[in-house]
GROMACS .gro file of C-alpha atoms in nm:
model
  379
    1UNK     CA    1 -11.811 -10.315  -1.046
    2UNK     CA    2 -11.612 -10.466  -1.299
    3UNK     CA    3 -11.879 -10.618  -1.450
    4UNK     CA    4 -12.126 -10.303  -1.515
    5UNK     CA    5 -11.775 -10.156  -1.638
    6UNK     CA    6 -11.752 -10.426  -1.910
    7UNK     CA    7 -12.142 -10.420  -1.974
    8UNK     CA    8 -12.089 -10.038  -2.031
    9UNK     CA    9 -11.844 -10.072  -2.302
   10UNK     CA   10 -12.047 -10.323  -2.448
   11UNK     CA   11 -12.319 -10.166  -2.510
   12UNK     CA   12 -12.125  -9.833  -2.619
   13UNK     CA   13 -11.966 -10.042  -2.865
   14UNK     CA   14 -12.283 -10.211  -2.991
   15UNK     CA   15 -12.438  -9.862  -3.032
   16UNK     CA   16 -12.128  -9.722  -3.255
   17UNK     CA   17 -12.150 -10.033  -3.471
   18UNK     CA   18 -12.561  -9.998  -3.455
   19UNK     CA   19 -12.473  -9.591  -3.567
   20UNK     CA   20 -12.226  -9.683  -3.874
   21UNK     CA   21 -12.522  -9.891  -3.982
   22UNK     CA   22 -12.780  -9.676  -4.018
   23UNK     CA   23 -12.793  -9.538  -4.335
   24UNK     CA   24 -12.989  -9.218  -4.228
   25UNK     CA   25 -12.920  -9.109  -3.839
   26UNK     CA   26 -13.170  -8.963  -3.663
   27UNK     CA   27 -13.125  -8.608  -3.730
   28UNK     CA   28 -13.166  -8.665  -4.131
   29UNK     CA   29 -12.833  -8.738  -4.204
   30UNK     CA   30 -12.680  -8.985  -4.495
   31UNK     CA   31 -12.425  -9.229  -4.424
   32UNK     CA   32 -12.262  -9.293  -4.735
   33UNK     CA   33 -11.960  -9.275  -4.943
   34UNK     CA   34 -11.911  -9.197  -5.301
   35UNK     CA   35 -11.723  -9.366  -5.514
   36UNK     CA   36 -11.332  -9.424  -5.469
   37UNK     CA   37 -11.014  -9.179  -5.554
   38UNK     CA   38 -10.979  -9.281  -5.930
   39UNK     CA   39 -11.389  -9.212  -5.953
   40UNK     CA   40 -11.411  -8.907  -5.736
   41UNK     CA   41 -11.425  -8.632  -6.015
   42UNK     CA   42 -11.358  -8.259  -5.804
   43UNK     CA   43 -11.358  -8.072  -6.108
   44UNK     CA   44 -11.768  -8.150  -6.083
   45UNK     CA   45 -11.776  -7.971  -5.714
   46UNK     CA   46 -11.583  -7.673  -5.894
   47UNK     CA   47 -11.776  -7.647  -6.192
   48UNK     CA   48 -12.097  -7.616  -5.932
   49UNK     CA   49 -11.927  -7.402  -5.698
   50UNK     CA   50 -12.201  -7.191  -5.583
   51UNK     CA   51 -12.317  -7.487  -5.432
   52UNK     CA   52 -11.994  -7.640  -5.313
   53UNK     CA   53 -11.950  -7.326  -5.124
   54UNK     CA   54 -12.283  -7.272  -4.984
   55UNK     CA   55 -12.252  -7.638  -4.840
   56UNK     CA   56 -11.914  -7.611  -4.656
   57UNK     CA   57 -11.885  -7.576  -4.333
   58UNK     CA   58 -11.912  -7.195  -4.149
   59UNK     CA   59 -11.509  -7.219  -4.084
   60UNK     CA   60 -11.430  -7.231  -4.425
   61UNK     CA   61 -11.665  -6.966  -4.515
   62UNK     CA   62 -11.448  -6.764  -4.275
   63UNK     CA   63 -11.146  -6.838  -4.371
   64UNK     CA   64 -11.289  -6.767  -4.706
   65UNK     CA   65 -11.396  -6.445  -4.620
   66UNK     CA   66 -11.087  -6.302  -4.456
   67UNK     CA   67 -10.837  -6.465  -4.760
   68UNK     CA   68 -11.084  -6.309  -5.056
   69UNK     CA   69 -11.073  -5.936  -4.914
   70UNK     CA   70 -10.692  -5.946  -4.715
   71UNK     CA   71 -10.583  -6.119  -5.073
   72UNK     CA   72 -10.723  -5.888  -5.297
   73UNK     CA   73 -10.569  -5.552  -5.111
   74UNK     CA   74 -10.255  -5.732  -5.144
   75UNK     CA   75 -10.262  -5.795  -5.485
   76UNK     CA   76 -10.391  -5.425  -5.565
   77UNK     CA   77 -10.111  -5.339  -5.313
   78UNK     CA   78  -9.854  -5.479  -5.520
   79UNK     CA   79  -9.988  -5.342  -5.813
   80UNK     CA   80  -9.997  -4.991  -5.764
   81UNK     CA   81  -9.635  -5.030  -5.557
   82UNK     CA   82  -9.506  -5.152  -5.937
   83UNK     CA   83  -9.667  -4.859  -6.086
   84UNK     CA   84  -9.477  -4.601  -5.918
   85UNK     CA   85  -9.209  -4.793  -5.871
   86UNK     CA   86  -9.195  -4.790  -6.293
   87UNK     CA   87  -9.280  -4.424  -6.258
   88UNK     CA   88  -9.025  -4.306  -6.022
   89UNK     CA   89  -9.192  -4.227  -5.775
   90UNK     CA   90  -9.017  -4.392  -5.497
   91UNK     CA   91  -8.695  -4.201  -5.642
   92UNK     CA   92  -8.851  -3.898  -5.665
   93UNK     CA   93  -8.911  -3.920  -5.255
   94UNK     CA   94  -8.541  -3.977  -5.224
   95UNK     CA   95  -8.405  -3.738  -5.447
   96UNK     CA   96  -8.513  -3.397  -5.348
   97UNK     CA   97  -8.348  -3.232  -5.697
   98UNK     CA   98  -8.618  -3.420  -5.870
   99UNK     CA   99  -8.911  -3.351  -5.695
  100UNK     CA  100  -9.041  -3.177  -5.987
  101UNK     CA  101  -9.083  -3.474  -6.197
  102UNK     CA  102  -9.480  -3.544  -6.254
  103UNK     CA  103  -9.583  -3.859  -5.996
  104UNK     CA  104  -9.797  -4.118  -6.039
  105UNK     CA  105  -9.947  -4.131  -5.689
  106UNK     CA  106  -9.885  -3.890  -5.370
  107UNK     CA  107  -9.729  -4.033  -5.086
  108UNK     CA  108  -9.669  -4.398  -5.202
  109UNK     CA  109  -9.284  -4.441  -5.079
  110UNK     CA  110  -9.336  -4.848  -4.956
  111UNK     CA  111  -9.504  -5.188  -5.017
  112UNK     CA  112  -9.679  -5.075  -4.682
  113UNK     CA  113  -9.810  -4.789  -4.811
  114UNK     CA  114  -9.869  -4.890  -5.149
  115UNK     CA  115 -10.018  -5.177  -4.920
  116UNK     CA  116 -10.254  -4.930  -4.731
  117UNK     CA  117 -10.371  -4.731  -5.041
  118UNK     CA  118 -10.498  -5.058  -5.188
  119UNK     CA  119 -10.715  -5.114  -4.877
  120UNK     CA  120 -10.860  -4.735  -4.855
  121UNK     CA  121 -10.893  -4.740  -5.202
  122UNK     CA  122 -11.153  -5.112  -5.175
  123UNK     CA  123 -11.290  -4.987  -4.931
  124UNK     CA  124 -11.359  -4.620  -5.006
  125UNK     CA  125 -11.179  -4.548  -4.648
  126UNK     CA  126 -11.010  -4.247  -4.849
  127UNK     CA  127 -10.786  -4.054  -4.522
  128UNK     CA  128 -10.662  -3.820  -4.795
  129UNK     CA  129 -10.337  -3.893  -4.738
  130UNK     CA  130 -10.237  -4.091  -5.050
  131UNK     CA  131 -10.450  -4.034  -5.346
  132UNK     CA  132 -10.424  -3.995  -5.700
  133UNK     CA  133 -10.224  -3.757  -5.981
  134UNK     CA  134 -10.408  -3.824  -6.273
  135UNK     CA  135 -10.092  -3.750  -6.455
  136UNK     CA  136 -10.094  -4.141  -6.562
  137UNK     CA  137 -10.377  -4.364  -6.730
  138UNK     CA  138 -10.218  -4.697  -6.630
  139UNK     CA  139 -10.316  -4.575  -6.266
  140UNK     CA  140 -10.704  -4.489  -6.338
  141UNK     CA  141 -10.769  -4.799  -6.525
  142UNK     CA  142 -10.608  -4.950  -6.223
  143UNK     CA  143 -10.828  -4.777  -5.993
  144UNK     CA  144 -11.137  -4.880  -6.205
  145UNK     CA  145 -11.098  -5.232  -6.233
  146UNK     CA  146 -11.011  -5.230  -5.870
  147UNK     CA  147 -11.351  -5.062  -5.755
  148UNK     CA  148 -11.491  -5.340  -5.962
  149UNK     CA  149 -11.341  -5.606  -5.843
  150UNK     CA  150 -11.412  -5.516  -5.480
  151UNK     CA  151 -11.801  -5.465  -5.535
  152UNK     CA  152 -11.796  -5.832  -5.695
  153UNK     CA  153 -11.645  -5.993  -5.417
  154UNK     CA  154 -11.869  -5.782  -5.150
  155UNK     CA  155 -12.139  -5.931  -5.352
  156UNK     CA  156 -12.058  -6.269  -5.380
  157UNK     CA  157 -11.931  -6.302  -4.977
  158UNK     CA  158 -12.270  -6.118  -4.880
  159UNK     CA  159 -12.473  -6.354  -5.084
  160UNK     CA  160 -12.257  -6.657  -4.949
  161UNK     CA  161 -12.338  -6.574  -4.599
  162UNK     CA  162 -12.674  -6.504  -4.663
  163UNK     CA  163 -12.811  -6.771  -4.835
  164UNK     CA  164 -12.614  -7.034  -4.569
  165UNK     CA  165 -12.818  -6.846  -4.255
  166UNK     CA  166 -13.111  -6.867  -4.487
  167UNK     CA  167 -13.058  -7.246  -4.556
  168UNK     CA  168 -13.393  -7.455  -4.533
  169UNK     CA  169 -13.184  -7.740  -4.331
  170UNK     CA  170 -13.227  -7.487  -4.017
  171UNK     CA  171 -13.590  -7.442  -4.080
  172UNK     CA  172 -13.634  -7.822  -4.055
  173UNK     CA  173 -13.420  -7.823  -3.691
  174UNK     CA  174 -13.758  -7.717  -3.557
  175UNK     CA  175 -13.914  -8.041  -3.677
  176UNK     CA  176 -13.909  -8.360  -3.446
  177UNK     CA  177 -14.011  -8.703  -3.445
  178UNK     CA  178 -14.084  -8.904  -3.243
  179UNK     CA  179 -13.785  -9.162  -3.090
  180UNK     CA  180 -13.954  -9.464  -3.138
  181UNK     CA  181 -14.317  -9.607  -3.349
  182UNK     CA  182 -14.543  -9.820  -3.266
  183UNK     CA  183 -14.802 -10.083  -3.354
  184UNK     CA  184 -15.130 -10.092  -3.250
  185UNK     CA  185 -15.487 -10.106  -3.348
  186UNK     CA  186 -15.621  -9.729  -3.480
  187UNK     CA  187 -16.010  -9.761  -3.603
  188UNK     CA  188 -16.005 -10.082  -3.660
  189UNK     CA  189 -15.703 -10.146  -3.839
  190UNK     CA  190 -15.330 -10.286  -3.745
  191UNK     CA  191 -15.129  -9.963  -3.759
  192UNK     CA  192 -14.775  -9.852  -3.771
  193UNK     CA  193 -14.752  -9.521  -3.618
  194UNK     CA  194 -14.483  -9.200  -3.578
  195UNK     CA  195 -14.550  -8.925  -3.439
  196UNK     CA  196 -14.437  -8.607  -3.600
  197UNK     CA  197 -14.453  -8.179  -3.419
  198UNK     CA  198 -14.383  -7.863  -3.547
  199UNK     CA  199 -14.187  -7.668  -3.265
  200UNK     CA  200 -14.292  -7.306  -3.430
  201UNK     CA  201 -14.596  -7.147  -3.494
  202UNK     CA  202 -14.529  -7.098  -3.817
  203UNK     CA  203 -14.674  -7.352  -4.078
  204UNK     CA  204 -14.550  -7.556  -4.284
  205UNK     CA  205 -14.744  -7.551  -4.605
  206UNK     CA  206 -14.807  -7.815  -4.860
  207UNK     CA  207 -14.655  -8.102  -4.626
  208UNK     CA  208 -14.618  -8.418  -4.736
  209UNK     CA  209 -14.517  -8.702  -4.580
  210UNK     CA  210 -14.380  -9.062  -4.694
  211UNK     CA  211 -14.174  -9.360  -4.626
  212UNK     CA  212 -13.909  -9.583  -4.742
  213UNK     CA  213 -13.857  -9.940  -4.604
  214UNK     CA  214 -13.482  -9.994  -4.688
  215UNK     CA  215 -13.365 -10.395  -4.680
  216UNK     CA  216 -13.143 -10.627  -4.858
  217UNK     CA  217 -13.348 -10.881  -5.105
  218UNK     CA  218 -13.267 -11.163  -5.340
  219UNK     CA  219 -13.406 -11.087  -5.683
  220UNK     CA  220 -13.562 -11.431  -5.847
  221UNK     CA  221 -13.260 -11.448  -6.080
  222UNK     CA  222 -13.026 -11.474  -5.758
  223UNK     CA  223 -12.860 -11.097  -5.776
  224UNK     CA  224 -12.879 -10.929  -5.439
  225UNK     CA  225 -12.994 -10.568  -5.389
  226UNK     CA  226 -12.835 -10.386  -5.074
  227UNK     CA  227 -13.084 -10.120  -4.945
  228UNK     CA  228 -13.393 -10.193  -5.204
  229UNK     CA  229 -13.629  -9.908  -5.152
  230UNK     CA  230 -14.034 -10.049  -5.049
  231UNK     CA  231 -14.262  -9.738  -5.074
  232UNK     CA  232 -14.458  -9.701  -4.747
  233UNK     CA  233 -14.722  -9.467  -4.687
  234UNK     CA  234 -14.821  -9.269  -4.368
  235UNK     CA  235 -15.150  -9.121  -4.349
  236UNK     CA  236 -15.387  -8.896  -4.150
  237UNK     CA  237 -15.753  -8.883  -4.099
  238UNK     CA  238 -15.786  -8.597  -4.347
  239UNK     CA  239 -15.482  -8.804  -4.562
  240UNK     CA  240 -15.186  -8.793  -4.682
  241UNK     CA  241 -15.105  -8.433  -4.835
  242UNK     CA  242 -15.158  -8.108  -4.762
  243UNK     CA  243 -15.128  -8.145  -4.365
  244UNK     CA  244 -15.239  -7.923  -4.130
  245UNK     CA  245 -14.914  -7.876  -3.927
  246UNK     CA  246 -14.971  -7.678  -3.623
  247UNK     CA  247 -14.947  -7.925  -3.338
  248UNK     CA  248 -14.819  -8.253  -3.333
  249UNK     CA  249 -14.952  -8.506  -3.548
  250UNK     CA  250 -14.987  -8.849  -3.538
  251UNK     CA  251 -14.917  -9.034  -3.862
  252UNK     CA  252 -15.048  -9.450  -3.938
  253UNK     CA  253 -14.957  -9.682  -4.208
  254UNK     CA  254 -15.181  -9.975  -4.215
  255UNK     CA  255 -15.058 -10.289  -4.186
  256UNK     CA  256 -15.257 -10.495  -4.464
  257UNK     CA  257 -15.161 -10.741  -4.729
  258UNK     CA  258 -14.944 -10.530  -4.920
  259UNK     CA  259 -14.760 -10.397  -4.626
  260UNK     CA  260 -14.430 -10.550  -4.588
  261UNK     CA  261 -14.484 -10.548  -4.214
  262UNK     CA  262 -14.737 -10.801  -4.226
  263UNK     CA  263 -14.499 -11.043  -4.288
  264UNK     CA  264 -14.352 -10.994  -3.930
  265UNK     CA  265 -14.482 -11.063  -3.576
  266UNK     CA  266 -14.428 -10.934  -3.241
  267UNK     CA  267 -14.181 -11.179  -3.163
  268UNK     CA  268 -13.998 -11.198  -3.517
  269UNK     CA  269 -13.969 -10.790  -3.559
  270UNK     CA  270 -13.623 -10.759  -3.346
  271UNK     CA  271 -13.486 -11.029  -3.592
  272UNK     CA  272 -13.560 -10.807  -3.897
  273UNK     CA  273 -13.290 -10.611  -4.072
  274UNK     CA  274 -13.417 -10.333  -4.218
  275UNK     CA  275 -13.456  -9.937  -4.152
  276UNK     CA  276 -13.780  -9.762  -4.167
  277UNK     CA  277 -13.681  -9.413  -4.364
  278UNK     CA  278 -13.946  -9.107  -4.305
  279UNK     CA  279 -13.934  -8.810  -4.478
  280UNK     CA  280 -14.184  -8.508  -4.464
  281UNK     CA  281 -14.144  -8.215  -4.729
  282UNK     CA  282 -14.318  -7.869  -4.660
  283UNK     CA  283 -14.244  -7.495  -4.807
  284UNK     CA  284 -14.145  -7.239  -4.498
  285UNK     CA  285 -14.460  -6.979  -4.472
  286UNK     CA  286 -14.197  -6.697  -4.333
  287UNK     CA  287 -13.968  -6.754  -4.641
  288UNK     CA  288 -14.115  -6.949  -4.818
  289UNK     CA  289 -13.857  -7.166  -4.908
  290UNK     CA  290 -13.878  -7.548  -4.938
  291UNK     CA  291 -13.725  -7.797  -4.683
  292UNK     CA  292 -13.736  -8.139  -4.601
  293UNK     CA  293 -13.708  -8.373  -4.279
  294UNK     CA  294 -13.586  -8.699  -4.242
  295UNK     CA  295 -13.583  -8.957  -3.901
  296UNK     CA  296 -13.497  -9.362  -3.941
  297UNK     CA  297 -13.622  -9.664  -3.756
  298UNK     CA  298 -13.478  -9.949  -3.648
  299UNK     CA  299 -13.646 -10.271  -3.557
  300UNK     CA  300 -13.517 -10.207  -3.221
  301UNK     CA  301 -13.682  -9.845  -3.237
  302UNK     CA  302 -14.058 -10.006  -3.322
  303UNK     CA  303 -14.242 -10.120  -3.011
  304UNK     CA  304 -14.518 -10.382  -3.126
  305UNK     CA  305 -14.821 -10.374  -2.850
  306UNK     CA  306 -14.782  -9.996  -2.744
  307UNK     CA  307 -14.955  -9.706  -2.843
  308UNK     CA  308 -14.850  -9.258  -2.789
  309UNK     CA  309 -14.982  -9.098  -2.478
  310UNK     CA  310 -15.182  -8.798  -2.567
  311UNK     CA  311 -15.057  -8.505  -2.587
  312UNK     CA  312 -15.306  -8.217  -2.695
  313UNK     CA  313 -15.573  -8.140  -2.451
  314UNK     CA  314 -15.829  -7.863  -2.336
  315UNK     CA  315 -15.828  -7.662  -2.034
  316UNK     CA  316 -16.127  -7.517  -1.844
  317UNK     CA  317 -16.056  -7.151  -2.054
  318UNK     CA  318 -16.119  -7.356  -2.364
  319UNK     CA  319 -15.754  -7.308  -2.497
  320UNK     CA  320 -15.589  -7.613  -2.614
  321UNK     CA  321 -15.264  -7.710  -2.452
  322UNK     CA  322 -14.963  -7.936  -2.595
  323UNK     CA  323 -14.763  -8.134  -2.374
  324UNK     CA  324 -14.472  -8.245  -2.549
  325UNK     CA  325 -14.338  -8.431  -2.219
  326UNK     CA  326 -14.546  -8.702  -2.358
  327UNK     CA  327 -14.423  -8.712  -2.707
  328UNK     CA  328 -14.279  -9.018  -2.746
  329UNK     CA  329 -14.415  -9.177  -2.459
  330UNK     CA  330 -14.582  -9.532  -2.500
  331UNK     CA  331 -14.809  -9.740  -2.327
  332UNK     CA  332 -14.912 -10.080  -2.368
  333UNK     CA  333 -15.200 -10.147  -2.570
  334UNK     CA  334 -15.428 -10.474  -2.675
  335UNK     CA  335 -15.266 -10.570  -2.989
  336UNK     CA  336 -15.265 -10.873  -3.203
  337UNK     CA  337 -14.926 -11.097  -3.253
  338UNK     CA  338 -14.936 -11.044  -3.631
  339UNK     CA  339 -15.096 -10.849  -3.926
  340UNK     CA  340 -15.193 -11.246  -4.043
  341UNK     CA  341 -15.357 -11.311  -3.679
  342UNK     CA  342 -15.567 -10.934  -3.712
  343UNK     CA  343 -15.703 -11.043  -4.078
  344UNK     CA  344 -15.822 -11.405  -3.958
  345UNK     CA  345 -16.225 -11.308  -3.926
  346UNK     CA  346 -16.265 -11.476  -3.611
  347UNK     CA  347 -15.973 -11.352  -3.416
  348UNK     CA  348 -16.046 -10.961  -3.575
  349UNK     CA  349 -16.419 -10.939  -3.438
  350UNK     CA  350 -16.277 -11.108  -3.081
  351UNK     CA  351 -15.985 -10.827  -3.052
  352UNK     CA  352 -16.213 -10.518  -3.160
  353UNK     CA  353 -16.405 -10.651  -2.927
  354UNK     CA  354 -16.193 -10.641  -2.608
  355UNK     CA  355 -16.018 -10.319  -2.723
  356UNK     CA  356 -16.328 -10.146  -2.731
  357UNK     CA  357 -16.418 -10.303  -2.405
  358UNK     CA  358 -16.079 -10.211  -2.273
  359UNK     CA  359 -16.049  -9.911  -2.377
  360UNK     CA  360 -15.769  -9.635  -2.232
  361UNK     CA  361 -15.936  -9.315  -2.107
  362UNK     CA  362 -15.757  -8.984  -2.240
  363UNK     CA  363 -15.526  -8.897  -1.984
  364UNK     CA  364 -15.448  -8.542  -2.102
  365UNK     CA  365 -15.820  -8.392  -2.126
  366UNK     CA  366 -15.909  -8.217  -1.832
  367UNK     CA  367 -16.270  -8.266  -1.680
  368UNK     CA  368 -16.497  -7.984  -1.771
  369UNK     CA  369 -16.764  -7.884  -1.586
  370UNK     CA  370 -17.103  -7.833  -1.834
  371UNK     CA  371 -17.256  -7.613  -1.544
  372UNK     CA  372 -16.965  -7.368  -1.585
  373UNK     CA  373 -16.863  -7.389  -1.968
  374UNK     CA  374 -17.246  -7.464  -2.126
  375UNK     CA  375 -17.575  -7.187  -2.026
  376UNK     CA  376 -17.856  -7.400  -2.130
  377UNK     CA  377 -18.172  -7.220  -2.253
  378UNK     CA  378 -18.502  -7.259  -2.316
  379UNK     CA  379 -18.630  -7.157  -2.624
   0.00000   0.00000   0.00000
């Protein structure tokens, strides 16, 4: 018991220490840190504050919201209380032998009114209670650049909340990856391959998908680069751009002599240290905005000798079904040791050979009957 306890909090600790080292998680997100204090200029985020605002989180936005509008009747509030304060008004109330004099503003005789008039006045609430004399021009020039400065902030708060619902980042929650990739053989080439699916009907136009192998090297002259960029590319059978995203695809790189996986083997990729980075950029066809997703792999997250279950099939209607149970299922598959073994002639004819002779049946068609889906006629 003790023991499983102990191997428990091993491996939990080996998989926070594994998550602080990935620079992108799973879900598209950056680990990294800017800079220190003395570098870490805010007046930038300030100058950019559209941005800075749209980016912070929803709490702040509603905090925001309440402080801009409950802080801007206040300030109006205190306002107009000073006007009729300098008037007289609030004597006038209290002194019934003057209630001749000329006011200001009916029935201000508080902060809490004052307070309330501020509010119905923003907000065009107008009870009729308190309202206006016209008697002074301090208190319509008042009442004007209030009205204006309510309709900017309604404007800017509306557009604030609006454009973070509207943010692309949600857009791309609907696109998944697969957990882990593989390496296998795919038409007669050694092939990395991820498996990519939209969740919506919608499309995603214009996709494009790439990769970046991130690794530390040594540079000739002896300087070492932390998390040098390799460009890696994923393809299709119709290629690379413009994808036709409305079920799950599976993307290959080939593994040839430009690769940088064909310097690694079945039994050397665990011993790697590097992180496969995949991004895929498309334009939303319902709003047409543009988005991007990201996903990472670890060595430990590439299985060498396995290839995706299917997952599109037909049924007997002739409507094509996905089953995304088998997403990122794998199974094993004939596969070479290493990209070096695949290009040696004499090995490559030997294992197209025997995985053409061993070939896996697709599990996820369904038999069809030609009687009952084909009328055969005579002509």
């Amino acid at each position: 018991m003790f023991q499983f306890i102990r191997k428990q909090i091993h491996n939990h600790l080996v998989e926070r220490k594994i998550r602080r080292t990935r620079f992108v998680t799973k879900d598209g997100h950056c680990n990294i840190k800017f800079g220190t204090a003395e570098y870490h200029n805010h007046f930038a985020f300030l100058m950019d504050f559209w941005t800075t605002f749209v980016e912070i989180h929803w709490c702040f936005v509603i905090v925001l919201f309440a402080a801009a509008f409950t802080g801007s009747w206040f300030i109006f509030g205190l306002l107009w209380y000073s006007l009729a304060k300098n008037n007289g008004d609030l004597e006038v109330l209290q002194n019934s032998a003057e209630s001749q004099r000329m006011k200001c503003i009916e029935n201000i005789n508080s902060l809490t009114t004052a307070f309330l008039y501020s509010l119905e006045t923003q907000t065009t609430i107008g009870y009729g209670g308190r309202a206006l004399t016209g008697h002074c021009p301090g208190t319509v020039a008042l009442l004007i650049i209030q009205s204006l400065m309510g309709a900017i902030i309604n404007c800017f708060m509306c557009g604030l909340i609006l454009a973070k619902i509207s943010l692309p980042k949600r857009r791309a929650k609907t696109v998944t990856f697969s957990e882990t990739a593989v390496i296998c053989l795919w038409k007669g080439n050694l092939c990395l391959q991820i498996r990519v699916a939209n969740l919506r009907k919608t499309l995603l136009i214009g996709s494009h998908i790439y990769g970046k192998l991130l690794r530390t090297t040594i540079t000739p002259e002896g300087e070492t680069i932390i998390l040098d960029q390799v460009n890696i590319d994923f393809l299709v059978d119709a290629g690379k751009d413009n994808l036709f995203f409305v079920c799950p695809l599976t993307l290959y790189h080939v593994i040839d002599t430009s690769s940088p996986f064909s310097e690694m083997a079945a039994d050397t990729l665990q011993q790697q240290d590097f992180e496969l980075v995949v991004f895929l950029d498309g334009t939303a066809e319902s709003t047409s905005l543009s988005c991007q997703v990201r996903t990472s792999y670890l060595p430990r997250e590439i299985k060498w000798g396995y290839s995706f279950l299917p997952v599109i099939s037909r049924t007997k209607g002739g409507k094509y079904r996905v089953d995304l149970s088998n997403f990122s299922k794998t199974e094993p598959a004939v596969t070479p040791h290493c990209a070096y073994c695949f290009h040696n002639e004499h090995n490559k004819e030997f294992i197209l050979h025997q995985h053409v002779r061993e070939g896996i049946d697709n599990l996820g068609f369904d038999v069809i009957d030609l009687q009952d889906s084909v009328d055969v006629t005579e002509g």
